[in-house]
């Protein structure tokens, strides 16, 4: 890596930490720059514009989630009815909540019509489906793809319900 790409990568890590802590709604260049100890002009040196910066930050956060999931993945693929409850329980933990809160913000901004968040959200969601397919035991590739889609829907449903104060419903579904 070059010094520029090293610095850019370091900035993305710091910006990801900041966005995980403060969210997307306050993610404008000056406050982000101040939070990571640089100027907004310096951020624009490393990123074409705010959209490129946000996309890079969301991709880094998604990569962190994937790494966490990989570290706790089962050694062998599991059927959907075994993997889904375990994954939902893990992702509904307090440690995961900053990531999921940010995912909900991304979804809300995408639902509001923001093309950046729609594009990023779609990329991250499809990445999760690909990850899930690699964790699932199924009788065929078609069943594995279907089950990976179901896994995403089940996890997302549990995240939404938790955010609405309906954790008891999620817990009841997992029994």
CSV table of N, CA and C in Angstrom, one decimal:
chain,number,residue,atom,x,y,z
A,1,UNK,N,0.8,-1.2,0.0
A,1,UNK,CA,0.0,0.0,0.0
A,1,UNK,C,0.9,1.2,0.0
A,2,UNK,N,0.4,2.3,-0.6
A,2,UNK,CA,1.1,3.5,-0.6
A,2,UNK,C,0.7,4.3,0.6
A,3,UNK,N,1.4,5.4,0.9
A,3,UNK,CA,1.1,6.3,2.0
A,3,UNK,C,-0.3,6.8,1.9
A,4,UNK,N,-0.7,7.2,0.7
A,4,UNK,CA,-2.1,7.8,0.5
A,4,UNK,C,-3.1,6.7,0.8
A,5,UNK,N,-2.9,5.5,0.3
A,5,UNK,CA,-4.0,4.5,0.5
A,5,UNK,C,-3.9,4.0,2.0
A,6,UNK,N,-2.8,4.0,2.6
A,6,UNK,CA,-2.7,3.7,4.0
A,6,UNK,C,-3.5,4.8,4.8
A,7,UNK,N,-3.2,6.0,4.5
A,7,UNK,CA,-3.9,7.1,5.2
A,7,UNK,C,-5.4,7.1,5.0
A,8,UNK,N,-5.8,6.8,3.8
A,8,UNK,CA,-7.2,6.7,3.4
A,8,UNK,C,-7.9,5.6,4.2
A,9,UNK,N,-7.2,4.4,4.3
A,9,UNK,CA,-7.7,3.3,5.0
A,9,UNK,C,-7.8,3.6,6.5
A,10,UNK,N,-6.8,4.3,7.0
A,10,UNK,CA,-6.9,4.7,8.5
A,10,UNK,C,-8.0,5.6,8.7
A,11,UNK,N,-8.2,6.6,7.8
A,11,UNK,CA,-9.3,7.5,7.9
A,11,UNK,C,-10.7,6.8,7.9
A,12,UNK,N,-10.8,5.8,7.0
A,12,UNK,CA,-12.0,5.0,6.9
A,12,UNK,C,-12.3,4.3,8.2
A,13,UNK,N,-11.3,3.7,8.8
A,13,UNK,CA,-11.5,3.1,10.1
A,13,UNK,C,-11.9,4.1,11.2
A,14,UNK,N,-11.3,5.2,11.3
A,14,UNK,CA,-11.7,6.2,12.3
A,14,UNK,C,-13.1,6.7,12.0
A,15,UNK,N,-13.4,7.0,10.7
A,15,UNK,CA,-14.7,7.5,10.4
A,15,UNK,C,-15.8,6.4,10.7
A,16,UNK,N,-15.4,5.1,10.5
A,16,UNK,CA,-16.4,4.0,10.8
A,16,UNK,C,-16.7,4.0,12.3
A,17,UNK,N,-15.6,4.2,13.1
A,17,UNK,CA,-15.8,4.2,14.5
A,17,UNK,C,-16.8,5.4,14.9
A,18,UNK,N,-16.6,6.5,14.3
A,18,UNK,CA,-17.4,7.7,14.6
A,18,UNK,C,-18.8,7.5,14.2
A,19,UNK,N,-19.0,7.0,13.0
A,19,UNK,CA,-20.4,6.8,12.5
A,19,UNK,C,-21.1,5.7,13.3
A,20,UNK,N,-20.4,4.7,13.7
A,20,UNK,CA,-21.0,3.7,14.6
A,20,UNK,C,-21.5,4.3,15.9
A,21,UNK,N,-20.7,5.3,16.4
A,21,UNK,CA,-21.1,5.9,17.6
A,21,UNK,C,-22.2,7.0,17.5
A,22,UNK,N,-22.1,7.8,16.4
A,22,UNK,CA,-23.0,8.9,16.3
A,22,UNK,C,-24.1,8.7,15.3
A,23,UNK,N,-24.0,7.8,14.4
A,23,UNK,CA,-25.0,7.6,13.4
A,23,UNK,C,-24.8,8.3,12.1
A,24,UNK,N,-25.7,8.1,11.2
A,24,UNK,CA,-25.6,8.7,9.8
A,24,UNK,C,-26.2,10.1,9.7
A,25,UNK,N,-27.2,10.4,10.5
A,25,UNK,CA,-28.0,11.6,10.4
A,25,UNK,C,-27.1,12.8,10.6
A,26,UNK,N,-26.1,12.7,11.4
A,26,UNK,CA,-25.2,13.8,11.7
A,26,UNK,C,-23.8,13.7,10.9
A,27,UNK,N,-23.8,12.9,9.9
A,27,UNK,CA,-22.6,12.6,9.2
A,27,UNK,C,-22.3,13.6,8.1
A,28,UNK,N,-22.0,14.8,8.5
A,28,UNK,CA,-21.6,15.8,7.5
A,28,UNK,C,-20.1,16.0,7.6
A,29,UNK,N,-19.5,16.5,6.6
A,29,UNK,CA,-18.0,16.5,6.5
A,29,UNK,C,-17.3,17.2,7.6
A,30,UNK,N,-17.7,18.4,8.0
A,30,UNK,CA,-17.0,19.1,9.1
A,30,UNK,C,-17.0,18.4,10.4
A,31,UNK,N,-18.2,18.0,10.9
A,31,UNK,CA,-18.2,17.2,12.2
A,31,UNK,C,-17.4,15.9,12.1
A,32,UNK,N,-17.5,15.2,10.9
A,32,UNK,CA,-16.7,14.0,10.8
A,32,UNK,C,-15.2,14.3,10.8
A,33,UNK,N,-14.9,15.3,10.1
A,33,UNK,CA,-13.4,15.6,10.0
A,33,UNK,C,-12.9,16.0,11.4
A,34,UNK,N,-13.7,16.8,12.1
A,34,UNK,CA,-13.3,17.2,13.5
A,34,UNK,C,-13.1,16.0,14.4
A,35,UNK,N,-14.1,15.1,14.3
A,35,UNK,CA,-14.1,13.9,15.1
A,35,UNK,C,-12.9,13.0,14.9
A,36,UNK,N,-12.3,13.0,13.7
A,36,UNK,CA,-11.2,12.1,13.4
A,36,UNK,C,-9.9,12.9,13.3
A,37,UNK,N,-9.9,14.2,13.7
A,37,UNK,CA,-8.7,15.0,13.8
A,37,UNK,C,-8.1,15.5,12.5
A,38,UNK,N,-9.0,15.8,11.6
A,38,UNK,CA,-8.5,16.4,10.3
A,38,UNK,C,-9.5,17.5,9.9
A,39,UNK,N,-9.3,18.0,8.7
A,39,UNK,CA,-10.2,19.0,8.2
A,39,UNK,C,-11.1,18.4,7.1
A,40,UNK,N,-12.2,19.1,6.8
A,40,UNK,CA,-13.1,18.6,5.7
A,40,UNK,C,-12.4,18.7,4.4
A,41,UNK,N,-11.5,19.6,4.2
A,41,UNK,CA,-10.7,19.7,2.9
A,41,UNK,C,-9.8,18.5,2.8
A,42,UNK,N,-9.2,18.0,3.9
A,42,UNK,CA,-8.4,16.8,3.9
A,42,UNK,C,-9.2,15.6,3.5
A,43,UNK,N,-10.4,15.5,4.1
A,43,UNK,CA,-11.3,14.4,3.7
A,43,UNK,C,-11.6,14.4,2.2
A,44,UNK,N,-11.8,15.6,1.7
A,44,UNK,CA,-12.0,15.7,0.2
A,44,UNK,C,-10.8,15.4,-0.6
A,45,UNK,N,-9.6,15.4,0.0
A,45,UNK,CA,-8.4,15.0,-0.7
A,45,UNK,C,-8.4,13.5,-0.9
A,46,UNK,N,-8.9,12.8,0.1
A,46,UNK,CA,-8.9,11.3,0.1
A,46,UNK,C,-10.2,10.7,-0.5
A,47,UNK,N,-11.2,11.5,-0.6
A,47,UNK,CA,-12.5,11.0,-1.1
A,47,UNK,C,-13.0,12.1,-2.1
A,48,UNK,N,-13.6,11.6,-3.2
A,48,UNK,CA,-14.1,12.5,-4.2
A,48,UNK,C,-15.1,13.4,-3.7
A,49,UNK,N,-16.0,12.9,-2.8
A,49,UNK,CA,-17.1,13.7,-2.2
A,49,UNK,C,-17.7,12.9,-1.0
A,50,UNK,N,-18.7,13.5,-0.4
A,50,UNK,CA,-19.2,12.9,0.8
A,50,UNK,C,-19.8,11.5,0.5
A,51,UNK,N,-20.4,11.4,-0.7
A,51,UNK,CA,-21.0,10.1,-1.0
A,51,UNK,C,-20.0,9.0,-1.1
A,52,UNK,N,-18.8,9.3,-1.7
A,52,UNK,CA,-17.8,8.3,-1.7
A,52,UNK,C,-17.3,8.0,-0.3
A,53,UNK,N,-17.2,9.0,0.5
A,53,UNK,CA,-16.7,8.7,1.9
A,53,UNK,C,-17.7,7.9,2.6
A,54,UNK,N,-19.0,8.2,2.6
A,54,UNK,CA,-20.0,7.4,3.3
A,54,UNK,C,-20.1,6.0,2.8
A,55,UNK,N,-20.0,5.8,1.5
A,55,UNK,CA,-20.0,4.4,0.9
A,55,UNK,C,-18.8,3.6,1.4
A,56,UNK,N,-17.6,4.3,1.5
A,56,UNK,CA,-16.4,3.6,2.0
A,56,UNK,C,-16.6,3.2,3.4
A,57,UNK,N,-17.2,4.1,4.2
A,57,UNK,CA,-17.4,3.9,5.6
A,57,UNK,C,-18.4,2.7,5.8
A,58,UNK,N,-19.5,2.7,5.1
A,58,UNK,CA,-20.5,1.7,5.2
A,58,UNK,C,-19.9,0.3,4.8
A,59,UNK,N,-19.1,0.3,3.7
A,59,UNK,CA,-18.4,-0.9,3.3
A,59,UNK,C,-17.5,-1.4,4.4
A,60,UNK,N,-16.8,-0.6,5.0
A,60,UNK,CA,-15.8,-1.0,6.1
A,60,UNK,C,-16.6,-1.6,7.3
A,61,UNK,N,-17.7,-0.9,7.6
A,61,UNK,CA,-18.5,-1.4,8.7
A,61,UNK,C,-19.1,-2.8,8.4
A,62,UNK,N,-19.5,-3.0,7.1
A,62,UNK,CA,-20.1,-4.3,6.7
A,62,UNK,C,-18.9,-5.3,6.8
A,63,UNK,N,-17.7,-4.9,6.4
A,63,UNK,CA,-16.6,-5.9,6.5
A,63,UNK,C,-16.3,-6.3,7.9
A,64,UNK,N,-16.5,-5.3,8.8
A,64,UNK,CA,-16.3,-5.7,10.3
A,64,UNK,C,-17.3,-6.7,10.7
A,65,UNK,N,-18.6,-6.4,10.3
A,65,UNK,CA,-19.6,-7.4,10.7
A,65,UNK,C,-19.4,-8.8,10.1
A,66,UNK,N,-18.9,-8.8,8.9
A,66,UNK,CA,-18.6,-10.1,8.3
A,66,UNK,C,-17.5,-10.8,9.0
A,67,UNK,N,-16.5,-10.1,9.4
A,67,UNK,CA,-15.4,-10.6,10.2
A,67,UNK,C,-15.9,-11.2,11.5
A,68,UNK,N,-16.7,-10.5,12.2
A,68,UNK,CA,-17.3,-11.0,13.5
A,68,UNK,C,-18.1,-12.2,13.2
A,69,UNK,N,-18.9,-12.2,12.2
A,69,UNK,CA,-19.7,-13.4,11.9
A,69,UNK,C,-18.9,-14.6,11.5
A,70,UNK,N,-17.8,-14.3,10.7
A,70,UNK,CA,-16.9,-15.4,10.3
A,70,UNK,C,-16.2,-16.0,11.5
A,71,UNK,N,-15.9,-15.2,12.5
A,71,UNK,CA,-15.2,-15.7,13.7
A,71,UNK,C,-16.1,-16.6,14.6
A,72,UNK,N,-17.4,-16.4,14.4
A,72,UNK,CA,-18.3,-17.2,15.2
A,72,UNK,C,-19.1,-18.2,14.4
A,73,UNK,N,-18.7,-18.3,13.1
A,73,UNK,CA,-19.5,-19.2,12.2
A,73,UNK,C,-19.3,-20.7,12.6
A,74,UNK,N,-20.3,-21.5,12.4
A,74,UNK,CA,-20.1,-22.9,12.7
A,74,UNK,C,-19.1,-23.5,11.8
A,75,UNK,N,-18.4,-24.6,12.3
A,75,UNK,CA,-17.3,-25.2,11.5
A,75,UNK,C,-17.9,-25.9,10.3
A,76,UNK,N,-19.2,-26.3,10.4
A,76,UNK,CA,-19.8,-27.0,9.3
A,76,UNK,C,-21.1,-26.3,8.9
A,77,UNK,N,-21.5,-26.3,7.7
A,77,UNK,CA,-22.8,-25.6,7.3
A,77,UNK,C,-23.9,-26.3,8.1
A,78,UNK,N,-24.9,-25.4,8.5
A,78,UNK,CA,-26.1,-25.8,9.3
A,78,UNK,C,-27.4,-25.6,8.5
A,79,UNK,N,-28.4,-26.4,8.8
A,79,UNK,CA,-29.7,-26.1,8.2
A,79,UNK,C,-30.2,-24.8,8.7
A,80,UNK,N,-31.1,-24.2,7.9
A,80,UNK,CA,-31.7,-22.9,8.2
A,80,UNK,C,-32.3,-22.8,9.6
A,81,UNK,N,-33.0,-23.9,10.0
A,81,UNK,CA,-33.8,-23.9,11.2
A,81,UNK,C,-32.8,-23.9,12.5
A,82,UNK,N,-31.6,-24.3,12.2
A,82,UNK,CA,-30.6,-24.3,13.3
A,82,UNK,C,-29.8,-23.0,13.3
A,83,UNK,N,-29.3,-22.6,12.1
A,83,UNK,CA,-28.5,-21.4,12.0
A,83,UNK,C,-29.3,-20.1,12.3
A,84,UNK,N,-30.5,-19.9,11.8
A,84,UNK,CA,-31.2,-18.7,12.0
A,84,UNK,C,-31.4,-18.3,13.4
A,85,UNK,N,-31.9,-19.2,14.3
A,85,UNK,CA,-32.0,-18.7,15.7
A,85,UNK,C,-30.7,-18.3,16.4
A,86,UNK,N,-29.6,-19.1,16.1
A,86,UNK,CA,-28.3,-18.8,16.7
A,86,UNK,C,-27.8,-17.4,16.2
A,87,UNK,N,-28.0,-17.2,14.9
A,87,UNK,CA,-27.5,-15.9,14.3
A,87,UNK,C,-28.4,-14.7,14.8
A,88,UNK,N,-29.7,-14.9,14.9
A,88,UNK,CA,-30.6,-13.9,15.4
A,88,UNK,C,-30.2,-13.5,16.8
A,89,UNK,N,-30.0,-14.5,17.6
A,89,UNK,CA,-29.6,-14.3,19.0
A,89,UNK,C,-28.3,-13.5,19.1
A,90,UNK,N,-27.3,-13.9,18.3
A,90,UNK,CA,-26.0,-13.2,18.3
A,90,UNK,C,-26.2,-11.7,17.8
A,91,UNK,N,-26.9,-11.5,16.7
A,91,UNK,CA,-27.1,-10.2,16.2
A,91,UNK,C,-28.0,-9.3,17.0
A,92,UNK,N,-28.8,-9.9,17.9
A,92,UNK,CA,-29.6,-9.0,18.7
A,92,UNK,C,-28.9,-8.8,20.1
A,93,UNK,N,-27.6,-9.1,20.2
A,93,UNK,CA,-26.9,-8.8,21.4
A,93,UNK,C,-26.5,-7.3,21.5
A,94,UNK,N,-26.3,-6.9,22.7
A,94,UNK,CA,-25.9,-5.5,22.8
A,94,UNK,C,-24.6,-5.1,22.1
A,95,UNK,N,-23.7,-6.1,21.9
A,95,UNK,CA,-22.5,-5.8,21.2
A,95,UNK,C,-22.7,-5.5,19.8
A,96,UNK,N,-23.7,-6.1,19.2
A,96,UNK,CA,-24.0,-5.9,17.8
A,96,UNK,C,-24.9,-4.7,17.5
A,97,UNK,N,-25.6,-4.2,18.6
A,97,UNK,CA,-26.6,-3.2,18.4
A,97,UNK,C,-26.1,-2.0,17.6
A,98,UNK,N,-24.9,-1.4,17.9
A,98,UNK,CA,-24.5,-0.3,17.1
A,98,UNK,C,-24.4,-0.5,15.6
A,99,UNK,N,-24.0,-1.7,15.2
A,99,UNK,CA,-24.0,-2.1,13.8
A,99,UNK,C,-25.5,-2.1,13.2
A,100,UNK,N,-26.4,-2.7,14.0
A,100,UNK,CA,-27.7,-2.9,13.5
A,100,UNK,C,-28.5,-1.5,13.5
A,101,UNK,N,-28.2,-0.7,14.5
A,101,UNK,CA,-28.8,0.6,14.5
A,101,UNK,C,-28.4,1.4,13.3
A,102,UNK,N,-27.2,1.3,12.9
A,102,UNK,CA,-26.7,1.9,11.7
A,102,UNK,C,-27.3,1.3,10.4
A,103,UNK,N,-27.5,0.0,10.4
A,103,UNK,CA,-28.2,-0.7,9.3
A,103,UNK,C,-29.6,-0.1,9.2
A,104,UNK,N,-30.3,0.0,10.3
A,104,UNK,CA,-31.7,0.6,10.3
A,104,UNK,C,-31.7,2.0,9.7
A,105,UNK,N,-30.7,2.8,10.1
A,105,UNK,CA,-30.6,4.1,9.6
A,105,UNK,C,-30.4,4.1,8.1
A,106,UNK,N,-29.5,3.2,7.6
A,106,UNK,CA,-29.3,3.1,6.2
A,106,UNK,C,-30.6,2.7,5.5
A,107,UNK,N,-31.3,1.7,6.0
A,107,UNK,CA,-32.6,1.3,5.4
A,107,UNK,C,-33.6,2.4,5.4
A,108,UNK,N,-33.7,3.2,6.5
A,108,UNK,CA,-34.6,4.3,6.5
A,108,UNK,C,-34.3,5.4,5.4
A,109,UNK,N,-33.0,5.7,5.3
A,109,UNK,CA,-32.6,6.7,4.3
A,109,UNK,C,-32.8,6.1,2.9
A,110,UNK,N,-32.6,4.8,2.7
A,110,UNK,CA,-32.9,4.2,1.4
A,110,UNK,C,-34.4,4.3,1.1
A,111,UNK,N,-35.2,4.0,2.1
A,111,UNK,CA,-36.6,4.0,1.9
A,111,UNK,C,-37.1,5.4,1.6
A,112,UNK,N,-36.4,6.4,2.1
A,112,UNK,CA,-36.7,7.8,1.8
A,112,UNK,C,-36.3,8.2,0.4
A,113,UNK,N,-35.7,7.3,-0.3
A,113,UNK,CA,-35.4,7.6,-1.7
A,113,UNK,C,-33.9,8.1,-2.0
A,114,UNK,N,-33.1,8.0,-1.0
A,114,UNK,CA,-31.7,8.4,-1.1
A,114,UNK,C,-31.0,7.3,-1.9
A,115,UNK,N,-30.5,7.6,-3.1
A,115,UNK,CA,-29.9,6.6,-4.0
A,115,UNK,C,-28.6,6.1,-3.4
A,116,UNK,N,-27.8,6.9,-2.7
A,116,UNK,CA,-26.6,6.4,-2.1
A,116,UNK,C,-26.8,5.3,-1.1
A,117,UNK,N,-27.8,5.5,-0.2
A,117,UNK,CA,-28.1,4.5,0.8
A,117,UNK,C,-28.8,3.3,0.2
A,118,UNK,N,-29.6,3.5,-0.8
A,118,UNK,CA,-30.2,2.3,-1.5
A,118,UNK,C,-29.1,1.5,-2.1
A,119,UNK,N,-28.2,2.1,-2.8
A,119,UNK,CA,-27.1,1.3,-3.5
A,119,UNK,C,-26.2,0.6,-2.4
A,120,UNK,N,-25.8,1.3,-1.4
A,120,UNK,CA,-25.0,0.7,-0.3
A,120,UNK,C,-25.8,-0.4,0.4
A,121,UNK,N,-27.0,-0.1,0.7
A,121,UNK,CA,-27.8,-1.1,1.4
A,121,UNK,C,-28.0,-2.4,0.6
A,122,UNK,N,-28.2,-2.2,-0.7
A,122,UNK,CA,-28.4,-3.4,-1.5
A,122,UNK,C,-27.1,-4.2,-1.6
A,123,UNK,N,-26.0,-3.5,-1.7
A,123,UNK,CA,-24.7,-4.2,-1.8
A,123,UNK,C,-24.4,-4.9,-0.5
A,124,UNK,N,-24.7,-4.3,0.7
A,124,UNK,CA,-24.5,-4.9,2.0
A,124,UNK,C,-25.4,-6.1,2.2
A,125,UNK,N,-26.7,-5.9,1.8
A,125,UNK,CA,-27.7,-7.0,2.0
A,125,UNK,C,-27.3,-8.2,1.1
A,126,UNK,N,-26.9,-7.9,-0.1
A,126,UNK,CA,-26.6,-9.0,-1.0
A,126,UNK,C,-25.3,-9.7,-0.5
A,127,UNK,N,-24.4,-9.0,0.1
A,127,UNK,CA,-23.2,-9.6,0.7
A,127,UNK,C,-23.6,-10.5,1.9
A,128,UNK,N,-24.6,-10.1,2.7
A,128,UNK,CA,-25.0,-10.9,3.8
A,128,UNK,C,-25.6,-12.2,3.2
A,129,UNK,N,-26.4,-12.1,2.2
A,129,UNK,CA,-27.0,-13.3,1.6
A,129,UNK,C,-25.9,-14.3,1.1
A,130,UNK,N,-24.9,-13.7,0.5
A,130,UNK,CA,-23.8,-14.6,0.0
A,130,UNK,C,-23.1,-15.2,1.2
A,131,UNK,N,-22.8,-14.4,2.3
A,131,UNK,CA,-22.2,-15.0,3.5
A,131,UNK,C,-23.1,-16.1,4.0
A,132,UNK,N,-24.4,-15.8,4.1
A,132,UNK,CA,-25.3,-16.8,4.7
A,132,UNK,C,-25.4,-18.1,3.9
A,133,UNK,N,-25.3,-18.0,2.5
A,133,UNK,CA,-25.3,-19.2,1.7
A,133,UNK,C,-24.1,-20.1,2.0
A,134,UNK,N,-23.0,-19.5,2.4
A,134,UNK,CA,-21.8,-20.2,2.7
A,134,UNK,C,-21.9,-20.9,4.0
A,135,UNK,N,-22.9,-20.6,4.9
A,135,UNK,CA,-23.1,-21.2,6.2
A,135,UNK,C,-24.2,-22.2,6.2
A,136,UNK,N,-24.9,-22.3,5.2
A,136,UNK,CA,-26.1,-23.1,5.2
A,136,UNK,C,-25.9,-24.5,4.5
A,137,UNK,N,-26.4,-25.5,5.2
A,137,UNK,CA,-26.5,-26.9,4.6
A,137,UNK,C,-27.8,-27.0,3.9
A,138,UNK,N,-27.8,-27.4,2.6
A,138,UNK,CA,-29.0,-27.5,1.9
A,138,UNK,C,-28.9,-28.6,0.8
A,139,UNK,N,-30.0,-29.1,0.4
A,139,UNK,CA,-29.9,-30.3,-0.6
A,139,UNK,C,-29.5,-29.9,-2.0
A,140,UNK,N,-29.6,-28.6,-2.3
A,140,UNK,CA,-29.1,-28.1,-3.6
A,140,UNK,C,-28.7,-26.6,-3.6
A,141,UNK,N,-28.1,-26.2,-4.6
A,141,UNK,CA,-27.7,-24.7,-4.7
A,141,UNK,C,-29.0,-23.9,-4.6
A,142,UNK,N,-30.0,-24.3,-5.3
A,142,UNK,CA,-31.3,-23.5,-5.4
A,142,UNK,C,-31.9,-23.4,-4.0
A,143,UNK,N,-31.9,-24.5,-3.2
A,143,UNK,CA,-32.4,-24.5,-1.8
A,143,UNK,C,-31.5,-23.6,-0.9
A,144,UNK,N,-30.2,-23.7,-1.2
A,144,UNK,CA,-29.3,-22.9,-0.4
A,144,UNK,C,-29.5,-21.4,-0.6
A,145,UNK,N,-29.7,-21.0,-1.9
A,145,UNK,CA,-30.0,-19.6,-2.2
A,145,UNK,C,-31.3,-19.1,-1.6
A,146,UNK,N,-32.3,-20.0,-1.7
A,146,UNK,CA,-33.6,-19.7,-1.0
A,146,UNK,C,-33.5,-19.5,0.5
A,147,UNK,N,-32.7,-20.5,1.1
A,147,UNK,CA,-32.6,-20.4,2.6
A,147,UNK,C,-31.7,-19.2,3.0
A,148,UNK,N,-30.8,-18.8,2.2
A,148,UNK,CA,-30.0,-17.6,2.5
A,148,UNK,C,-30.9,-16.4,2.4
A,149,UNK,N,-31.8,-16.3,1.5
A,149,UNK,CA,-32.7,-15.2,1.4
A,149,UNK,C,-33.6,-15.2,2.6
A,150,UNK,N,-34.1,-16.4,3.0
A,150,UNK,CA,-34.9,-16.5,4.2
A,150,UNK,C,-34.2,-16.1,5.5
A,151,UNK,N,-32.9,-16.4,5.5
A,151,UNK,CA,-32.1,-16.0,6.7
A,151,UNK,C,-32.0,-14.5,6.8
A,152,UNK,N,-31.8,-13.8,5.7
A,152,UNK,CA,-31.8,-12.4,5.7
A,152,UNK,C,-33.1,-11.8,6.2
A,153,UNK,N,-34.2,-12.3,5.6
A,153,UNK,CA,-35.5,-11.9,6.0
A,153,UNK,C,-35.7,-12.1,7.5
A,154,UNK,N,-35.4,-13.2,8.0
A,154,UNK,CA,-35.6,-13.5,9.5
A,154,UNK,C,-34.7,-12.6,10.3
A,155,UNK,N,-33.5,-12.5,10.0
A,155,UNK,CA,-32.6,-11.6,10.8
A,155,UNK,C,-33.1,-10.1,10.7
A,156,UNK,N,-33.4,-9.7,9.5
A,156,UNK,CA,-33.9,-8.3,9.4
A,156,UNK,C,-35.2,-8.1,10.2
A,157,UNK,N,-36.1,-9.0,10.1
A,157,UNK,CA,-37.3,-8.9,10.9
A,157,UNK,C,-37.1,-8.8,12.4
A,158,UNK,N,-36.1,-9.6,12.9
A,158,UNK,CA,-35.8,-9.5,14.3
A,158,UNK,C,-35.2,-8.2,14.7
A,159,UNK,N,-34.4,-7.7,13.8
A,159,UNK,CA,-33.7,-6.4,14.1
A,159,UNK,C,-34.8,-5.3,14.1
A,160,UNK,N,-35.7,-5.3,13.1
A,160,UNK,CA,-36.7,-4.3,13.1
A,160,UNK,C,-37.6,-4.4,14.4
A,161,UNK,N,-38.0,-5.6,14.7
A,161,UNK,CA,-38.9,-5.8,15.9
A,161,UNK,C,-38.1,-5.3,17.2
A,162,UNK,N,-36.9,-5.6,17.3
A,162,UNK,CA,-36.1,-5.1,18.5
A,162,UNK,C,-36.1,-3.6,18.5
A,163,UNK,N,-35.9,-3.0,17.4
A,163,UNK,CA,-35.8,-1.5,17.3
A,163,UNK,C,-37.2,-0.9,17.7
A,164,UNK,N,-38.2,-1.6,17.5
A,164,UNK,CA,-39.6,-1.1,17.9
A,164,UNK,C,-40.0,-1.5,19.3
A,165,UNK,N,-39.1,-2.1,20.1
A,165,UNK,CA,-39.4,-2.5,21.4
A,165,UNK,C,-40.1,-3.8,21.5
A,166,UNK,N,-40.0,-4.6,20.5
A,166,UNK,CA,-40.8,-5.9,20.5
A,166,UNK,C,-39.8,-7.1,20.6
A,167,UNK,N,-38.8,-7.0,21.5
A,167,UNK,CA,-37.9,-8.1,21.7
A,167,UNK,C,-38.6,-9.3,22.2
A,168,UNK,N,-39.7,-9.1,22.9
A,168,UNK,CA,-40.4,-10.3,23.4
A,168,UNK,C,-41.0,-11.1,22.3
A,169,UNK,N,-41.4,-10.5,21.2
A,169,UNK,CA,-41.9,-11.2,20.0
A,169,UNK,C,-40.8,-12.0,19.4
A,170,UNK,N,-39.6,-11.4,19.3
A,170,UNK,CA,-38.4,-12.1,18.7
A,170,UNK,C,-38.1,-13.3,19.6
A,171,UNK,N,-38.1,-13.1,20.9
A,171,UNK,CA,-37.7,-14.2,21.8
A,171,UNK,C,-38.8,-15.3,21.7
A,172,UNK,N,-40.0,-15.0,21.6
A,172,UNK,CA,-41.1,-16.0,21.5
A,172,UNK,C,-40.9,-16.8,20.2
A,173,UNK,N,-40.5,-16.1,19.1
A,173,UNK,CA,-40.3,-16.8,17.8
A,173,UNK,C,-39.1,-17.7,17.9
A,174,UNK,N,-38.1,-17.4,18.7
A,174,UNK,CA,-36.9,-18.3,18.8
A,174,UNK,C,-37.1,-19.5,19.7
A,175,UNK,N,-38.2,-19.5,20.5
A,175,UNK,CA,-38.4,-20.7,21.4
A,175,UNK,C,-38.8,-21.9,20.6
